[in-house]
Structures are given as structure tokens and as C-alpha cells.
Short mmCIF file of C-alpha atoms in Angstrom, two decimals:
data_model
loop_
_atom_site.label_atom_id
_atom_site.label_comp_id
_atom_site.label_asym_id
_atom_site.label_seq_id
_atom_site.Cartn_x
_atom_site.Cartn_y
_atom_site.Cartn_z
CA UNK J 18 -38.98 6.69 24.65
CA UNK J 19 -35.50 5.01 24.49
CA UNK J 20 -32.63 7.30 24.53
CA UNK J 21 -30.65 4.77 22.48
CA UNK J 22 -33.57 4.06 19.73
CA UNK J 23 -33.16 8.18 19.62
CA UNK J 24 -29.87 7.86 18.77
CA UNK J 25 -29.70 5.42 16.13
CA UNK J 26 -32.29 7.08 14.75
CA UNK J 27 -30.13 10.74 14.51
CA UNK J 28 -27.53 8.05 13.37
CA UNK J 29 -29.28 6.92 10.62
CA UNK J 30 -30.45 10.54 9.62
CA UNK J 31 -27.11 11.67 10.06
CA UNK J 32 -25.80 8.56 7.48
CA UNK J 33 -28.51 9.61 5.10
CA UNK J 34 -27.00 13.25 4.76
CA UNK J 35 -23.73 12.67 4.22
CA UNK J 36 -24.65 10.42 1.55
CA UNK J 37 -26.41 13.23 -0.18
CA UNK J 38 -30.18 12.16 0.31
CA UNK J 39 -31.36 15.08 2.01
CA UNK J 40 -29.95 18.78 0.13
CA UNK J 41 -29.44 21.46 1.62
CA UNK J 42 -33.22 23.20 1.97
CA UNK J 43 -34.82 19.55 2.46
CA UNK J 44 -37.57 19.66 4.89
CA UNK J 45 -37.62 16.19 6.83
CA UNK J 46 -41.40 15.39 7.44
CA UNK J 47 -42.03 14.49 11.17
CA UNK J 48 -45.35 12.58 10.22
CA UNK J 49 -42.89 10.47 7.61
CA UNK J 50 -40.17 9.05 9.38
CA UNK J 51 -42.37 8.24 12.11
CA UNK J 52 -44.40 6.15 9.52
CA UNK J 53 -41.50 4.75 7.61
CA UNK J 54 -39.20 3.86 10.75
CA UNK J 55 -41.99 2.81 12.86
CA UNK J 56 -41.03 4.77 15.65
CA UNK J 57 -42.69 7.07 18.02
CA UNK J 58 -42.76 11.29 17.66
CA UNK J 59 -41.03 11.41 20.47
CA UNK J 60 -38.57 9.82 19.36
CA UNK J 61 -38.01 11.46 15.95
CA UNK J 62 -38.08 14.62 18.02
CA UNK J 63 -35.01 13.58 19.92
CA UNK J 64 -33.32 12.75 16.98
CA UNK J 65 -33.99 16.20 15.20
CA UNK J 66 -32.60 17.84 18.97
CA UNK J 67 -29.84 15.67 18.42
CA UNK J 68 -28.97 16.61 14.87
CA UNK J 69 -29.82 20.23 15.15
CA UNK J 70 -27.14 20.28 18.63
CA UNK J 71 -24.73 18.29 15.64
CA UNK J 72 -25.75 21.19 13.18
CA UNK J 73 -26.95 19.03 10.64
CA UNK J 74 -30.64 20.26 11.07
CA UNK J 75 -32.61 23.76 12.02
CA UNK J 76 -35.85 24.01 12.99
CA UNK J 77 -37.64 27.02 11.49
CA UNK J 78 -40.85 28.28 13.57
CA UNK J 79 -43.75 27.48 12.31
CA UNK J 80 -42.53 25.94 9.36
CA UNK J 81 -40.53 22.06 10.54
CA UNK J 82 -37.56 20.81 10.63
CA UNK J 83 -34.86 21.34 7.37
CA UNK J 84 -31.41 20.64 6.36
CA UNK J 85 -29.32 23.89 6.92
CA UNK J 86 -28.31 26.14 3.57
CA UNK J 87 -24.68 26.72 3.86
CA UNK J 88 -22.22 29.54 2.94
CA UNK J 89 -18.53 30.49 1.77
CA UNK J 90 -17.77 31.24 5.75
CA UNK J 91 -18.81 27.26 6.62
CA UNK J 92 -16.52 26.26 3.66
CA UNK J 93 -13.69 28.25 5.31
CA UNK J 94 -14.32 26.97 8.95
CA UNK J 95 -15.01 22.86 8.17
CA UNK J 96 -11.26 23.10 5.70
CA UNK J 97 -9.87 24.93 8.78
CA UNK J 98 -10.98 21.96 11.07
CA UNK J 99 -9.76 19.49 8.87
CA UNK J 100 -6.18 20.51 7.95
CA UNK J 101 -5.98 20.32 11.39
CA UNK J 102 -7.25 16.90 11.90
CA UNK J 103 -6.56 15.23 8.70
CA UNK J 104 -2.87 15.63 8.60
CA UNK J 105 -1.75 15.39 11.60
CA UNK J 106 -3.52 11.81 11.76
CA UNK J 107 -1.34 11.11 8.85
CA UNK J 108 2.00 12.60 10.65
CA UNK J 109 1.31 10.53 13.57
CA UNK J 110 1.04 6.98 11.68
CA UNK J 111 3.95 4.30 12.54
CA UNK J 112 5.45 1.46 10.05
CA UNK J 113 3.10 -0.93 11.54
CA UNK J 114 0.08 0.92 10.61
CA UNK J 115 1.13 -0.02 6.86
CA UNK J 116 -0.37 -3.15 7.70
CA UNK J 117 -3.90 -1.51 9.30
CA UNK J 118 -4.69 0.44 5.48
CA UNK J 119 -7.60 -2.48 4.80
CA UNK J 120 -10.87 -0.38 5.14
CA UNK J 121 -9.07 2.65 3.46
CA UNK J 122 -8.15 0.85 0.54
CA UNK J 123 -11.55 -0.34 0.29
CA UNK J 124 -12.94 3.25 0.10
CA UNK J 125 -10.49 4.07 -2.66
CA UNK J 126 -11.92 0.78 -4.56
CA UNK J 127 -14.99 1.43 -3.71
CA UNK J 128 -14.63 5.28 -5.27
CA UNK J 129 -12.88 4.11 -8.19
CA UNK J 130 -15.51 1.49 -9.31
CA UNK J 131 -18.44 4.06 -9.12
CA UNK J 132 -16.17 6.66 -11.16
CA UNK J 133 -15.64 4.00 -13.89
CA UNK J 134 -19.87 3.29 -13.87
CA UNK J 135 -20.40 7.20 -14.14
CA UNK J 136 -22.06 7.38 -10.60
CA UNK J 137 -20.58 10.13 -9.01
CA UNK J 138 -22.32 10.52 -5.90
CA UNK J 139 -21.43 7.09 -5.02
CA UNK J 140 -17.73 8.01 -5.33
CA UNK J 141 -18.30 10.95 -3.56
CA UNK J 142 -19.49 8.59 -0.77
CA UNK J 143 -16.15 6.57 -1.43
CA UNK J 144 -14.67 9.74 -1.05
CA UNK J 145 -16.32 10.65 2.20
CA UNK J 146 -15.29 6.47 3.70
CA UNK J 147 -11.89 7.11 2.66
CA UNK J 148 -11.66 10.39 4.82
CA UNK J 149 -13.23 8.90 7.91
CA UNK J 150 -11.27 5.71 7.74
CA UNK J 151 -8.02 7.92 6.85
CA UNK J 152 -8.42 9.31 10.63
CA UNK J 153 -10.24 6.25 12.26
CA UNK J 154 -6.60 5.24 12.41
CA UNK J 155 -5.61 7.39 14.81
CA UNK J 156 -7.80 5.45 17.07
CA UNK J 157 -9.40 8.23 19.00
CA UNK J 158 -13.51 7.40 19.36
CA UNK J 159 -13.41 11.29 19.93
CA UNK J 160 -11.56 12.18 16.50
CA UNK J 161 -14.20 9.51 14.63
CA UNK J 162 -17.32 11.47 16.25
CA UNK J 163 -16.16 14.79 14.96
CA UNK J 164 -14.79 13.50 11.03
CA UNK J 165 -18.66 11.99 11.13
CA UNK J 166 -19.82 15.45 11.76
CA UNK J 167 -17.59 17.03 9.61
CA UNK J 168 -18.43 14.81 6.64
CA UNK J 169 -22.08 15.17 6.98
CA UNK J 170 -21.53 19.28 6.96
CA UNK J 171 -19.06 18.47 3.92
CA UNK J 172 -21.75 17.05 1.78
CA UNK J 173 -23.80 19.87 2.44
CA UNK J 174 -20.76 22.27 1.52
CA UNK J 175 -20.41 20.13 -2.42
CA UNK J 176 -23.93 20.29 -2.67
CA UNK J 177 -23.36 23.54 -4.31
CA UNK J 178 -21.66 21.76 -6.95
CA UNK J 179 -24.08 21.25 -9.56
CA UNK J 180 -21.82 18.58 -11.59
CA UNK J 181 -20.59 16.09 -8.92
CA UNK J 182 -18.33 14.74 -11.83
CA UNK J 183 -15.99 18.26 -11.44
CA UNK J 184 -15.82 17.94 -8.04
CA UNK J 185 -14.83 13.96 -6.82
CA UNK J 186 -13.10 12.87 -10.23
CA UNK J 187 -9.57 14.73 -9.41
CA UNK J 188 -9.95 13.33 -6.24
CA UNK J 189 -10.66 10.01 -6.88
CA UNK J 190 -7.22 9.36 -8.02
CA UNK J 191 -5.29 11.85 -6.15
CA UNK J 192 -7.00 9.05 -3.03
CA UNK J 193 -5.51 6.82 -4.25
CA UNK J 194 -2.35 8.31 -4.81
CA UNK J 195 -2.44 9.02 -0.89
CA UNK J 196 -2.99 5.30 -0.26
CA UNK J 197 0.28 4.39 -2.03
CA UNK J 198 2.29 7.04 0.12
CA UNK J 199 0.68 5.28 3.12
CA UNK J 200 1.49 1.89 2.12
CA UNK J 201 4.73 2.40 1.37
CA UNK J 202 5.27 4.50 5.01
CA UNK J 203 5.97 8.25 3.45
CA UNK J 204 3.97 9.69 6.03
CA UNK J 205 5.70 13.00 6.01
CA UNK J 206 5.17 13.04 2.54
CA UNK J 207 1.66 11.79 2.58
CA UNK J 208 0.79 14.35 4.63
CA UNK J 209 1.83 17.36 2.47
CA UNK J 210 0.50 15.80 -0.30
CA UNK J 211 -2.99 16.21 2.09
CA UNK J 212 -2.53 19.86 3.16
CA UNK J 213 -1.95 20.60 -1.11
CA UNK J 214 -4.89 18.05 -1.61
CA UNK J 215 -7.33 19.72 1.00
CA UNK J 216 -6.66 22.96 -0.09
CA UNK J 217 -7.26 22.41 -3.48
CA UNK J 218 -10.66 21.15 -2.71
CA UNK J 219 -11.32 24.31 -0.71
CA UNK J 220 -10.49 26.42 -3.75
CA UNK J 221 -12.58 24.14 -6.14
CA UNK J 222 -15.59 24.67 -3.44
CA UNK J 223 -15.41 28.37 -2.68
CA UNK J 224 -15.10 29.02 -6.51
CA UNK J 225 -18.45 26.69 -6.65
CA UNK J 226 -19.85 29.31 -4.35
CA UNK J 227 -18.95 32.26 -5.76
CA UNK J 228 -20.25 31.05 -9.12
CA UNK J 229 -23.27 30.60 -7.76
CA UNK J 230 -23.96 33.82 -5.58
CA UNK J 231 -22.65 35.70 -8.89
CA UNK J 232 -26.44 33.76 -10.61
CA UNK J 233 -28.07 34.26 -8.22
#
């Protein structure tokens, strides 16, 4: 088995959730991505260890491999991890980094198109780009591993959200509204704007969440 086919393969898997393809609850089929991927068990099995050391998959005995159910206290934790991150990346920027905003301004097109078609979890996936480009610019291949992770665990977290409309369409906008700070290098200001932004979206999530334990 190659180590590195492993990997892409967890990469791939990893993609695939924080694009919303696999809920929380999913059962990935071992038999199935073997098929599909033409790979070898082995090597699915090292990409399951890989993602379940990530914390993107458990495995259940005697039952497979699944996408982990989240709760209010993973909410909490993943916003605590990110108004760390998030703006402080945006604190640290320089004048010339006006000038490196190319890939995030495609996220906020690409977001903003998908709104205007109605397809929400494609701006959602704008939404998620726009995040990991946002701190790709710090240029730390450390800070890029753990946004990917974070992102993937993020989708889980809106997956709650039973209209993805309610969730990503303030956002959509208020991206884009971040952008322009950025461009026009108000990075003090741009990042307050991200600590109100962020914990808006925590509210909106945990009130998701409490919603549905209360129907439950």
C-alpha cells in the first residue's frame, strides 16, 4: 500500500465532507470506495485511520465506519479555535497583501453567483473557500492544515441547519463586505468586523441546536 495514495485518498474524503456530501450519521461503505476509487482495502483503511485521528470519522464496533454526530459543546470549541485564528490572520496582513486578495475574491464570487441561482450549499462551499483562503494568507502550511480541519468539522456543525438558505445568505454579503475592508487595507477594522461576524454565526448555530434538541 502507498502511504501517499492513503493520503489523497483521506484528502479526497476529507474534500467530500466539507462540501456537505457525507451528513453527519453517514456510514461510508468500505466495499464502495474501494470499488469506485479503484483502490485497495488497505488503503481505504488508512484513509478512515487518517480521518478518524482528523476527527472527521468514528468507527463504531461492529457496525463500520460513519461521519461523527455533533453537539452544542463542538459548536463552542471549533468558534473558540477560530476567533483565534481567523482574526489574528487578518491583524497581521500588510499593505502589500492588498494586492495577494485574488483567490479570496474568487470565493466571494463564487458564493454570490450560487446565492443568486438559489443553490445554497454551493455558497456555503464559497463560504467555506473564502475562510480557508482568508487565512492561507498568512502563509503558514501549519495554519492551512488546521482551517482544512476546521472547515470539514464546520460543515458538520451547519448540518443541523435544516434551511441552508438561513444560515449562508447573511453571510454571503457580510464576505464580501470583509473583502472590501481588505482591499482597501482596514485591517484593524476588518478584523472586528470578523470577531462580530464569527460570533454571530455561533449564535445563529447554537440556536439551530437548541431548536432541534427542544424536537427532538
Amino acid at each position: 500500500m502507498s502511504r501517499s495514495t492513503a493520503h489523497a485518498v483521506s484528502e479526497q474524503l476529507s474534500d467530500q465532507i466539507t462540501e456537505g456530501r457525507y451528513p453527519p450519521g453517514s456510514r461510508l461503505s468500505e466495499e464502495a470506495l474501494v470499488a469506485r476509487l479503484g483502490v485497495s482495502r488497505n488503503t481505504v483503511r488508512e484513509a478512515f485511520r487518517l480521518l478518524a485521528h482528523d476527527g472527521l470519522l468514528v468507527h463504531e464496533f461492529n457496525r463500520g465506519v460513519f461521519v461523527p454526530r455533533v453537539t452544542a459543546a463542538d459548536v463552542r470549541d471549533v468558534y473558540r479555535l477560530r476567533r483565534i485564528v481567523e482574526p489574528q490572520v487578518v491583524r497581521g496582513l500588510k499593505s502589500p497583501d492588498r494586492h495577494r486578495l485574488g483567490r479570496v475574491r474568487e470565493a466571494v464570487a463564487q458564493a454570490r453567483e450560487a446565492a443568486t441561482a438559489g443553490e445554497w450549499s454551493q455558497a456555503g462551499t464559497g463560504n467555506m473557500h473564502f475562510h480557508r483562503r482568508l487565512v492561507a494568507l498568512a502563509g503558514s502550511p501549519r495554519l492551512d492544515v488546521t482551517m482544512k480541519r476546521l472547515m470539514a468539522e464546520l460543515r458538520l456543525l451547519f448540518a443541523v441547519i435544516d434551511d441552508p438558505r438561513s444560515l449562508y445568505e447573511p453571510f454571503v454579503e457580510r464576505n464580501k463586505a470583509l473583502l472590501e475592508l481588505l482591499e482597501a487595507g482596514r485591517f484593524e477594522e476588518g478584523a472586528a468586523y470578523l470577531e462580530d461576524y464569527l460570533a454571530d454565526s455561533e449564535g445563529r448555530i447554537l440556536a439551530a441546536f437548541e431548536r432541534a434538541e427542544q424536537s427532538a
